[in-house]
Coordinates of C-alpha atoms in Angstrom, one line a residue:
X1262 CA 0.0 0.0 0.0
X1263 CA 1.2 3.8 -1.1
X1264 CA 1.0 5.8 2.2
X1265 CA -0.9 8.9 1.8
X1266 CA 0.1 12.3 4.1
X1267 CA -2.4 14.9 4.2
X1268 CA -0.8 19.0 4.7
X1269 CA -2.9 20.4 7.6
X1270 CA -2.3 24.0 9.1
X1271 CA -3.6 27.3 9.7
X1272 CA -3.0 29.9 6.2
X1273 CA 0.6 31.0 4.9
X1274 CA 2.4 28.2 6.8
X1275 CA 4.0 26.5 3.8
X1276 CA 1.8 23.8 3.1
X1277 CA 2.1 24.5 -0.6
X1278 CA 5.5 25.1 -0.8
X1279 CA 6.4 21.8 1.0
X1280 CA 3.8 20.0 -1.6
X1281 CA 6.5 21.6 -4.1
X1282 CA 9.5 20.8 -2.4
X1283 CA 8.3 16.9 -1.9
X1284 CA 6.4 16.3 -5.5
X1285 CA 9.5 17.9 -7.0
X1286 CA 7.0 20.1 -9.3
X1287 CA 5.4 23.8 -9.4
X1288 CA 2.0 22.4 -9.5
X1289 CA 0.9 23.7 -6.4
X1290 CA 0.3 28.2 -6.6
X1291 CA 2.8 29.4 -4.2
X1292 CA 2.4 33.4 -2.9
X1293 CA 2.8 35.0 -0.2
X1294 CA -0.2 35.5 1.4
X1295 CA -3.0 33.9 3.2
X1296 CA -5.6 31.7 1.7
X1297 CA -4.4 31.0 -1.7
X1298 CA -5.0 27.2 -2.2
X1299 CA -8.6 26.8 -1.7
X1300 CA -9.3 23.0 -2.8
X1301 CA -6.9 19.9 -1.8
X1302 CA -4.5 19.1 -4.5
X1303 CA -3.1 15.3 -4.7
X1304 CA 0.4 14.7 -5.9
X1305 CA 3.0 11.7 -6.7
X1306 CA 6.2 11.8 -4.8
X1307 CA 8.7 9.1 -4.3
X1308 CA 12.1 9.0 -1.6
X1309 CA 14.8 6.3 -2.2
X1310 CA 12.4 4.3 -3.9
X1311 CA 9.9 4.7 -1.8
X1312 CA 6.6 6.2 -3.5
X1313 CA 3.7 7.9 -1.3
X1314 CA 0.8 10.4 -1.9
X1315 CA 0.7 14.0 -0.6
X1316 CA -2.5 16.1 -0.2
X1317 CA -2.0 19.9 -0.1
X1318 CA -4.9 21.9 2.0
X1319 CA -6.4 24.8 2.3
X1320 CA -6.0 26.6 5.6
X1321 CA -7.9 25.9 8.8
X1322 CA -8.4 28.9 11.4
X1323 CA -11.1 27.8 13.4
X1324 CA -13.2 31.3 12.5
X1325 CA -14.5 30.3 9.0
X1326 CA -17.1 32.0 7.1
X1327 CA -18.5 32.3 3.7
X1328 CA -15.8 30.4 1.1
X1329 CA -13.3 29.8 4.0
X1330 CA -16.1 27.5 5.5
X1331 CA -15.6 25.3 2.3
X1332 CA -12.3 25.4 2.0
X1333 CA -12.2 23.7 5.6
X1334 CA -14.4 21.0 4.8
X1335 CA -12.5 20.3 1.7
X1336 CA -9.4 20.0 4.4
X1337 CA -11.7 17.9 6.8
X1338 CA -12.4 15.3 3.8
X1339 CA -8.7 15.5 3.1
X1340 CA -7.7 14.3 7.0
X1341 CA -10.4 11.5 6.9
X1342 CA -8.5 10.4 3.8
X1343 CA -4.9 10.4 4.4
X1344 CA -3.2 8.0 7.0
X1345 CA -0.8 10.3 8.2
X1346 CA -1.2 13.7 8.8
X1347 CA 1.7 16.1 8.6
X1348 CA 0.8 19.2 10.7
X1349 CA 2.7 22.5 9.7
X1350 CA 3.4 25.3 12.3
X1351 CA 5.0 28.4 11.4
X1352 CA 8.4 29.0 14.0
X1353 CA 8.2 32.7 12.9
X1354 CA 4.7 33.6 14.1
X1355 CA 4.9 31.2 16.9
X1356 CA 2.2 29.5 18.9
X1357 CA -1.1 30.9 18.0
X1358 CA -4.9 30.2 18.6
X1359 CA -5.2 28.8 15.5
X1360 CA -2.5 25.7 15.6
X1361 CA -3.8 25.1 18.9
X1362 CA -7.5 24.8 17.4
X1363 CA -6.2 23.0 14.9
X1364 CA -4.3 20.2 17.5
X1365 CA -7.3 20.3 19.7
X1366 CA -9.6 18.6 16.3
X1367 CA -6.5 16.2 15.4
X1368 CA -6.5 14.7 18.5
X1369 CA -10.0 13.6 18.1
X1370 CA -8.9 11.7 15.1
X1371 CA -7.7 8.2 15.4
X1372 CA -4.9 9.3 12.9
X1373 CA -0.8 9.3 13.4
X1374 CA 0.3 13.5 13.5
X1375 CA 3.8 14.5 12.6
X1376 CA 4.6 18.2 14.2
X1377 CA 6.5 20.3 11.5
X1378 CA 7.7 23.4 12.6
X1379 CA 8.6 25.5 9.1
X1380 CA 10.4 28.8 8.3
X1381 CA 12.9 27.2 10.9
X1382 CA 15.6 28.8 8.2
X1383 CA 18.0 32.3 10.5
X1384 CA 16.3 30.4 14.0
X1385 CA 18.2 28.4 16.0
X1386 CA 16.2 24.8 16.5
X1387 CA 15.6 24.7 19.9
X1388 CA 14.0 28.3 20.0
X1389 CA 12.3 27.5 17.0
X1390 CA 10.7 24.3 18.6
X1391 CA 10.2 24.8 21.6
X1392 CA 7.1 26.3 22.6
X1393 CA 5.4 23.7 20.0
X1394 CA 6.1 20.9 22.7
X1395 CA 3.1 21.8 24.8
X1396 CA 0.9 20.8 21.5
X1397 CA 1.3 17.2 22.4
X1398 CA 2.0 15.5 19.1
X1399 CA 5.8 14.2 20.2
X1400 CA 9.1 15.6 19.3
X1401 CA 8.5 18.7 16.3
X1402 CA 10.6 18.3 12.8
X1403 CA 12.4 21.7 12.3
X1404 CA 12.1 22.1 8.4
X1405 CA 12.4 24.6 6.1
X1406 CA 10.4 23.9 2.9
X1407 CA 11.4 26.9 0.8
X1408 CA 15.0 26.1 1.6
X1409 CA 14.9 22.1 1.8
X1410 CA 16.2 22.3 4.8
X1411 CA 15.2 18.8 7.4
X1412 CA 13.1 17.4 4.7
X1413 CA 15.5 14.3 3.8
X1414 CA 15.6 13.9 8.0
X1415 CA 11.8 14.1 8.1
X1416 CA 11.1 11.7 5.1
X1417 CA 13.6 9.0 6.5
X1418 CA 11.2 8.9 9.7
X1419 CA 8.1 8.8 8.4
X1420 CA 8.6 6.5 5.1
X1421 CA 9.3 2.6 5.6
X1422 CA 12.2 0.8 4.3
X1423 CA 13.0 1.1 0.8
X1424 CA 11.0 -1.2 -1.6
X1425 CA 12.7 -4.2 -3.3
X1426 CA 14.6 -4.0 -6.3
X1427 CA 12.0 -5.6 -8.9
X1428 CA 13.2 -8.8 -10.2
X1429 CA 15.8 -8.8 -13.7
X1430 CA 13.6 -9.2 -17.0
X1431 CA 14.0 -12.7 -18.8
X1432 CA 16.7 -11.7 -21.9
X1433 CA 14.4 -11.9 -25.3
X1434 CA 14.9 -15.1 -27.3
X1435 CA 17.8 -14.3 -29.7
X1436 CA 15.8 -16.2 -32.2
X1437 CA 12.8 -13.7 -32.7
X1438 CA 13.1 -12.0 -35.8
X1439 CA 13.4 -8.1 -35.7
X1440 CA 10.0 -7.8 -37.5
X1441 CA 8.1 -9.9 -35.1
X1442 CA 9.8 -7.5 -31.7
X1443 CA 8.5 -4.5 -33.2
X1444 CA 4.9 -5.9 -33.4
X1445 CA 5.4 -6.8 -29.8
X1446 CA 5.9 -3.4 -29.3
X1447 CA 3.6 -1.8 -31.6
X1448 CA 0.5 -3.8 -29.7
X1449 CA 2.0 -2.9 -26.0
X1450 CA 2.7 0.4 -27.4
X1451 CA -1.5 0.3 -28.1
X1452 CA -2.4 -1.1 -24.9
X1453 CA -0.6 1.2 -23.0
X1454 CA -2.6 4.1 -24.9
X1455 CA -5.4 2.2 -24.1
X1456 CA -4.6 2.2 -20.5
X1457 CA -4.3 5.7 -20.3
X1458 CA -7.4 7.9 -18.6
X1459 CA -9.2 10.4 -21.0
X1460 CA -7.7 14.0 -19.8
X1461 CA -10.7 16.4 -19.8
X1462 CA -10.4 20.3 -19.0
X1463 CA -13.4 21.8 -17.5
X1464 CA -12.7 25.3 -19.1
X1465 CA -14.7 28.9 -19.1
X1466 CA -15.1 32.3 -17.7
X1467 CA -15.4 32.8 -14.0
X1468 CA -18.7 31.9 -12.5
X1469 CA -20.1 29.6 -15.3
X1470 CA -20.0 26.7 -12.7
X1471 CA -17.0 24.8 -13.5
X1472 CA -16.4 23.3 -10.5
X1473 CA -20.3 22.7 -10.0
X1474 CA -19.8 20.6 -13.0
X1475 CA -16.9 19.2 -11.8
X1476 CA -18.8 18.0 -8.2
X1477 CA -21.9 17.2 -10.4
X1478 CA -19.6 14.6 -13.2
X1479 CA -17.5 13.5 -10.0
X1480 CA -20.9 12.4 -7.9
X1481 CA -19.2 14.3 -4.3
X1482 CA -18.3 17.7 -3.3
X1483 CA -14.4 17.2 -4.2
X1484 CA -13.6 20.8 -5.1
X1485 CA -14.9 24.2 -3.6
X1486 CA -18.2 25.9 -5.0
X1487 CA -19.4 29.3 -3.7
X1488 CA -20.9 31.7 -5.9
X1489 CA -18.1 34.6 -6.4
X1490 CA -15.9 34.9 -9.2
X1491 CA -12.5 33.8 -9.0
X1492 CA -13.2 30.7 -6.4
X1493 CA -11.2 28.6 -7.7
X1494 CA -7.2 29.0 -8.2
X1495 CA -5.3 26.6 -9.3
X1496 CA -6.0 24.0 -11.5
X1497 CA -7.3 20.5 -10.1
X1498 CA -6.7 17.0 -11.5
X1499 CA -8.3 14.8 -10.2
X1500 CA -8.1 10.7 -11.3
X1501 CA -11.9 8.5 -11.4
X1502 CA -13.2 5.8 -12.9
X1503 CA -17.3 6.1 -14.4
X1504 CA -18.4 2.4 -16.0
X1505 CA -14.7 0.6 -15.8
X1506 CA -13.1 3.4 -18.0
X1507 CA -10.2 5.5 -16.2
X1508 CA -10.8 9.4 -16.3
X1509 CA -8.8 12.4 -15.3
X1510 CA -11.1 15.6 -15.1
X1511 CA -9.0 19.1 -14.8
X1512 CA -10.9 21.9 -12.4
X1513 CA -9.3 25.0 -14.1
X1514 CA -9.5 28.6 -12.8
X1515 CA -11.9 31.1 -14.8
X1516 CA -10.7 33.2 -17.4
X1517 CA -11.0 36.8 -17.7
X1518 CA -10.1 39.3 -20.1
X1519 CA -6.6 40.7 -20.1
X1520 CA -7.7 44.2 -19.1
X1521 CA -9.8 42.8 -15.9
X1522 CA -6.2 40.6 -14.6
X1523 CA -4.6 42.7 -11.9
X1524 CA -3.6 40.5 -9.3
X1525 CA -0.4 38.3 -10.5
X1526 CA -2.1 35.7 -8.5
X1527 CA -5.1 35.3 -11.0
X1528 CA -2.2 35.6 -13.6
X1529 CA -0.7 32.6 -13.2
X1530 CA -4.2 30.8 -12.5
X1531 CA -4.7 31.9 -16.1
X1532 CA -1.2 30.3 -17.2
X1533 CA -2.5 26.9 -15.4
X1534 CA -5.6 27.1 -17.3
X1535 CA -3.8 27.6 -20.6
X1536 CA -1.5 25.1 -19.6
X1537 CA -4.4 22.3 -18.6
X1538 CA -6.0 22.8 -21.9
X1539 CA -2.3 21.3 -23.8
X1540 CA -2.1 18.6 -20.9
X1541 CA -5.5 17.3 -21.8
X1542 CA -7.3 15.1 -24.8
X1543 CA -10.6 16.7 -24.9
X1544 CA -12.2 20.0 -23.6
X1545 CA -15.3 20.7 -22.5
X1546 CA -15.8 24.8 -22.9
X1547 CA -18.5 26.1 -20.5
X1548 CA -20.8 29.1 -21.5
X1549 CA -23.3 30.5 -18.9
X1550 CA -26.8 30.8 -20.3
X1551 CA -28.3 33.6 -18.7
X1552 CA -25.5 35.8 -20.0
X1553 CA -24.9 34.4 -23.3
X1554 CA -22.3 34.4 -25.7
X1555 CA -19.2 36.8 -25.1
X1556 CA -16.0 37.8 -26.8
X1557 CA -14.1 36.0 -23.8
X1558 CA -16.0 33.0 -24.6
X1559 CA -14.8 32.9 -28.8
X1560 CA -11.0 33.5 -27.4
X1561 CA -11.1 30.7 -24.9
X1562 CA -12.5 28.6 -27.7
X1563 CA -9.8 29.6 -30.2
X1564 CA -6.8 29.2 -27.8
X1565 CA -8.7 25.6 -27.4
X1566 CA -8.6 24.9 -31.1
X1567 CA -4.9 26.4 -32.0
X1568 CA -4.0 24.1 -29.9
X1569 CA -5.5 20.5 -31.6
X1570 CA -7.6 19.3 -28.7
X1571 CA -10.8 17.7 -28.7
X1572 CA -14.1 19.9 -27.8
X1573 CA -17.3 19.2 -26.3
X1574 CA -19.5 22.5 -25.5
X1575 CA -21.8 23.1 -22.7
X1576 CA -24.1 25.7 -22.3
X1577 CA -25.0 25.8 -18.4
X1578 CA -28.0 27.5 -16.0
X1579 CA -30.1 26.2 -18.7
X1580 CA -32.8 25.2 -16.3
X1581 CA -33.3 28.8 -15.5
X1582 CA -34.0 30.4 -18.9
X1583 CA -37.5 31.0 -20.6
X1584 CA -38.1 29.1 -24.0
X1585 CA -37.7 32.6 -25.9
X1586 CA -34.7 33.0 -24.3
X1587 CA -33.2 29.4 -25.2
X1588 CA -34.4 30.5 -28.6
X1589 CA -32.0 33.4 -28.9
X1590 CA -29.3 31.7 -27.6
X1591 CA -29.7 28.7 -30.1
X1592 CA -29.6 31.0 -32.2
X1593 CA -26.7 32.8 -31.2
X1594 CA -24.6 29.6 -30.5
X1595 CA -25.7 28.6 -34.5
X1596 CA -24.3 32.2 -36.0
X1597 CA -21.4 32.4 -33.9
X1598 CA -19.8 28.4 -34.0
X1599 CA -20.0 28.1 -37.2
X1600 CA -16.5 27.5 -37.3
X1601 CA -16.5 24.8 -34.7
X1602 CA -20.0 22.8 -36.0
X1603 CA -17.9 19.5 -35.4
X1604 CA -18.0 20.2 -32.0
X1605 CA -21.4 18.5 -30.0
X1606 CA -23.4 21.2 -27.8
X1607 CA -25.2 20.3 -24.9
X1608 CA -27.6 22.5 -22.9
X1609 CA -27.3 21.3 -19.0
X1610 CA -27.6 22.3 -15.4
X1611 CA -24.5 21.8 -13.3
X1612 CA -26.0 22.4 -10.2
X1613 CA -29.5 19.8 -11.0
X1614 CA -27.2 17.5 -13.0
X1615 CA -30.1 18.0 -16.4
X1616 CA -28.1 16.8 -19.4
X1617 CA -24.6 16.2 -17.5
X1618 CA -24.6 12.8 -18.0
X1619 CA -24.7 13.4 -21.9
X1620 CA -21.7 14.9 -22.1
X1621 CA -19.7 11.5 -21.6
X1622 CA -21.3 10.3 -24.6
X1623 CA -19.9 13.4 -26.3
X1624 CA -16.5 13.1 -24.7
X1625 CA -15.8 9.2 -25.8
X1626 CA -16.5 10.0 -29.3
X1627 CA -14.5 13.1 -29.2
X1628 CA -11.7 11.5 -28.0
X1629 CA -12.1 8.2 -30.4
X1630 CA -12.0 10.6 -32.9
X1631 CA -8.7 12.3 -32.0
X1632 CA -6.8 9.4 -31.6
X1633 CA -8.0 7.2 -34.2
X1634 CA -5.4 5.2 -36.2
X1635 CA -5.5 6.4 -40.0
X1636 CA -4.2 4.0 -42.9
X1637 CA -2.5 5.8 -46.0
X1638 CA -4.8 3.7 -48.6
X1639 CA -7.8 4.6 -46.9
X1640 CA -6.5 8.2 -46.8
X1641 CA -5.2 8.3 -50.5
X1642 CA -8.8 7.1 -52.1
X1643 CA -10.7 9.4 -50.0
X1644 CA -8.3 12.1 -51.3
X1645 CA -8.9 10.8 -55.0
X1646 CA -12.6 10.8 -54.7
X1647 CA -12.1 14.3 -53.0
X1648 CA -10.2 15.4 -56.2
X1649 CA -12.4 14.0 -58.8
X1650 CA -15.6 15.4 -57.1
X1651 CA -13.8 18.8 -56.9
X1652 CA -10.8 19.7 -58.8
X1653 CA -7.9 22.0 -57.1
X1654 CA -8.1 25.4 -58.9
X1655 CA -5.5 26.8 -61.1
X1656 CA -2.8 29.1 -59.0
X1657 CA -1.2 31.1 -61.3
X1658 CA -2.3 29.6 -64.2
X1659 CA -1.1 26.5 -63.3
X1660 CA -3.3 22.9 -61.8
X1661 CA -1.9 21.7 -58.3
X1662 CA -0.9 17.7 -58.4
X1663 CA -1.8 16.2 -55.3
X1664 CA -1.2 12.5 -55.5
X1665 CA -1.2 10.5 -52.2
X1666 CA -2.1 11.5 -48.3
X1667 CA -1.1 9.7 -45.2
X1668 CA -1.8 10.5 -41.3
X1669 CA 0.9 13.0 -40.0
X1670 CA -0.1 12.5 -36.1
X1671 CA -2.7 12.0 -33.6
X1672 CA -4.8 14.5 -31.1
X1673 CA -5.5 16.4 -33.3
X1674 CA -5.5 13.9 -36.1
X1675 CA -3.5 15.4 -39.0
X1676 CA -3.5 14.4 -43.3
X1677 CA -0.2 15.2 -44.9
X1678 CA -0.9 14.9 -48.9
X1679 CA 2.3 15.2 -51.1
X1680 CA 2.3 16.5 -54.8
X1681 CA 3.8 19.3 -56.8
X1682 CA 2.7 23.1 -56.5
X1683 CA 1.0 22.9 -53.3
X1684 CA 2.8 25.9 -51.4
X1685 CA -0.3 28.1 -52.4
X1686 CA -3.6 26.1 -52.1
X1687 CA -6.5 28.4 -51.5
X1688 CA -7.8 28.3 -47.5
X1689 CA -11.4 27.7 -49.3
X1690 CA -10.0 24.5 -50.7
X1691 CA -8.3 23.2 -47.6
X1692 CA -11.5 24.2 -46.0
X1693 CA -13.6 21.2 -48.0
X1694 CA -10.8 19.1 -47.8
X1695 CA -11.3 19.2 -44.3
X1696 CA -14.8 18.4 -44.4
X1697 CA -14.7 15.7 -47.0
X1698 CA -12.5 13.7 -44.8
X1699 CA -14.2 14.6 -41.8
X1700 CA -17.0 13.1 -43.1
X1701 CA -15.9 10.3 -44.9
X1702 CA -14.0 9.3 -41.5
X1703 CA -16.5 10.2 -39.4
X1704 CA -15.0 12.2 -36.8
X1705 CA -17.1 14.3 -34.4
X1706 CA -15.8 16.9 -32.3
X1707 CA -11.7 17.3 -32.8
X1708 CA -10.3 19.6 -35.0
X1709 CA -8.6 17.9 -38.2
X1710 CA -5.3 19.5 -39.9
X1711 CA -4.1 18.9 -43.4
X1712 CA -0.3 19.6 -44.0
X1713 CA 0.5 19.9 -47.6
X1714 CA 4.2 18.4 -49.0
X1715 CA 5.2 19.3 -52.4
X1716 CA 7.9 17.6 -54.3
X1717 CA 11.1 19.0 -54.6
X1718 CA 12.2 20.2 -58.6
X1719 CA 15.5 18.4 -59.2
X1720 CA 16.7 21.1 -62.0
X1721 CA 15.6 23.7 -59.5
X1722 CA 18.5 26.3 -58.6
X1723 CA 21.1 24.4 -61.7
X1724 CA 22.3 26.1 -64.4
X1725 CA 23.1 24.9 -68.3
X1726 CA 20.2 22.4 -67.8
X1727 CA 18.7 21.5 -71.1
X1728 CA 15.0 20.4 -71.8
X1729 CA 13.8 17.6 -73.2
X1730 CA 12.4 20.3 -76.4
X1731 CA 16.2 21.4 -76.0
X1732 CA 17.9 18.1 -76.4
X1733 CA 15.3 16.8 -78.9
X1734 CA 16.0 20.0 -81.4
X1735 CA 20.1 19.0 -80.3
X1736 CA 19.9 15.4 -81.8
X1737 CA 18.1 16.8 -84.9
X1738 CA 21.0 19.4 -85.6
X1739 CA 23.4 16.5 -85.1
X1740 CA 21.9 13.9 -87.2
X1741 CA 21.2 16.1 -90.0
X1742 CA 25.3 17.8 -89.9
X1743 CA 26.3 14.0 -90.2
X1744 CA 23.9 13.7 -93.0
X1745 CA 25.7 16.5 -95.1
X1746 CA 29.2 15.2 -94.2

């Protein structure tokens, strides 16, 4: 079994810093000040060998109102899951009302608490530690998780033994033929991408209900909802399973316009964002009903397409509207998303769950779609029948020669089609090539690309190259000066 150690502490101890420090990643937002992490964040991290989970919390004061209230029941549910609890103190601030509130609930838990006394960096240890005897919990760890300082102490205590080596691999059979190895590996090379959990981005402006639809797909209350802009922070993954099939659903922070970002906090929510949308296979872009479509919503759609992933759109608060309303917004949603009418639209309620379960449906065909497996015969007589149906126009008074396409990549699946004088083919003609083999392949909801290749002239760039017309005209001259000598 992986041990799991939950971060507890009042705000601006260092929880998230020593998630950092002990993940070995930035994934956790880091400032300095009170309150930033707001829902508990899970992370990998390993210590000579030995793997283990980490939960990062948001602060506990004991005086909790309004979204504070939530963020301590999301560090409630994070205690009753870990098997250890790593309890942070600040050595700076000292003793206060709010660690001892905080040691007061952990000894009502049958749980194991580790004392870490942090910012212990300029302080001499036993000043640093030693009012934070009285708290009961045994001996404190003096760590510094900005500076590293005590962490390879701390982890040596709480982490067992090392794991055993894993046992050699048998040596392949030296009779296997090349051909037959890379088979092997092609097929494990599929299962493993089979494996894999479907990445899915909950993305939008603030206040949509992202993390509504988040709780409402996930069946609990994992992240925190309270209706104000800007609740959530950092971006949230968070692993499931729905019907045997493995997903990962991303919680991202709402995206404003540039002119509305002032705090560099929400600036780097908006990089995580940005950043979740790349790391996953398919996106589900949230609009809010009652307000309707907005510039903000077309850019965060855009960004989504530049970059090849997979899209599912969901307009939420539908329950709310009146059926003239929903009329206008059809309407809307039909004259704006033109350029995205492979994508599926759903009309749903987060917060009643109307229509959420839909969106899977959506989601597996999206992301079959973006990873299918394209053969180059299939590709090439699509591309014929593509041609013959609808010629290339002239470019300069010349006919473009496009002769034979084969897949370029996966998610988002991309055509690369090879011939001669195809540097300038019109954006209308890549547009129904696009269609034709979006429809021929039936894919539904990811973006398709088509690269174009043209061959390379061998005479290009040579001088005193003749012509065939040349040459021809050349052997006439010659034969008929033989025929007068």
């Amino acid at each position: 079994m992986i041990s799991t150690f939950a971060l507890v502490g009042r705000p601006n101890v260092g929880k998230s810093t020593l998630f950092n420090r002990l993940t070995r990643s930035r994934d956790a937002l880091v400032a300095d000040f009170p309150g930033l992490t707001r829902d508990r964040k899970y992370g990998k991290a390993s210590f000579e060998e030995t793997s283990f989970i980490v939960i990062d919390t948001g602060g506990i004061s004991g005086e909790e109102e309004g979204i504070d209230l939530e963020m301590a029941e999301q560090s409630m549910l994070a205690i009753d899951e870990a098997d250890e609890i790593l309890f942070m103190v600040d050595a700076r601030a000292g003793l206060t009302p709010a660690d001892q509130h905080i040691a007061n609930m952990l000894r009502k838990k049958n749980i194991d608490v580790h004392l870490l006394v942090n910012k212990i960096d300029g302080i001499q240890e036993e000043v640093g530690t030693g009012e934070f005897h009285g708290l009961g919990f045994g001996t404190p760890h003096p760590i510094s998780s900005s500076q590293g300082r005590g962490i390879n102490q701390l982890l040596k205590q709480l982490l067992p033994e090392a794991i055993q080596e894993p046992e050699p691999e048998e040596e392949p059979n030296e009779y296997i033929y090349e051909e037959e190895v890379v088979e092997e590996e092609e097929v494990e090379s599929d299962q493993e991408e089979k494996d894999q959990p479907i990445r899915i981005a909950v993305v939008g402006r603030p206040n949509v209900g992202k993390s509504t639809l988040v709780n409402r797909m996930l069946g609990e209350e994992r992240v925190v909802v309270f209706d104000m802009p800007g609740t959530t922070r950092d971006s949230i993954y968070i692993d499931y399973e729905r019907n045997g099939k493995k997903y990962t659903l991303i919680d991202t922070a709402g995206v404003r316009r540039r002119k509305n970002v002032k705090e560099t906090v929400e600036k780097f929510s908006i990089v995580k964002t940005l950043n979740a949308i790349n790391d996953a296979e398919v996106v589900v872009i949230l609009f809010d009903g009652q307000e309707g479509l907005v510039d903000q919503d077309l850019h965060l759609l855009g960004y989504a397409i530049e970059s090849g992933r997979a899209l599912v759109v969901a307009v939420n608060k539908w329950d709310g509207l009146e059926e003239s309303e929903r009329e206008w917004i059809k309407g809307q949603l039909d004259r704006r998303l033109r350029f995205v009418e492979y994508a599926d639209v759903h009309y749903i309620s987060a917060l009643h769950g109307s229509g959420v379960g839909k969106l899977y449906d959506s989601i597996e065909r999206a992301y079959q779609s973006a990873m299918e497996t394209l053969s180059t015969n299939r590709l090439t007589r699509i591309l014929e029948d593509a041609l013959s149906d609808h010629p290339p126009p002239l470019v300069r008074g010349r006919r473009m020669k496009m002769r034979y396409a084969h897949a370029g990549g996966k998610n988002p699946p991309s055509i690369i089609i090879h011939g001669n004088s195809l540097s300038d083919v019109p954006n209308h003609y890549v547009r129904y090539l696009q269609k034709t083999f979006r429809k021929a392949l039936d894919l539904h909801g990811t973006p398709l690309k088509v690269v174009f290749k043209s061959g390379e002239n061998p005479f290009a760039g040579k001088k005193n190259v003749l012509t065939k017309r040349q040459i021809s005209k050349k052997r006439r001259m010659m034969k008929h000066v033989k025929k007068k000598r």
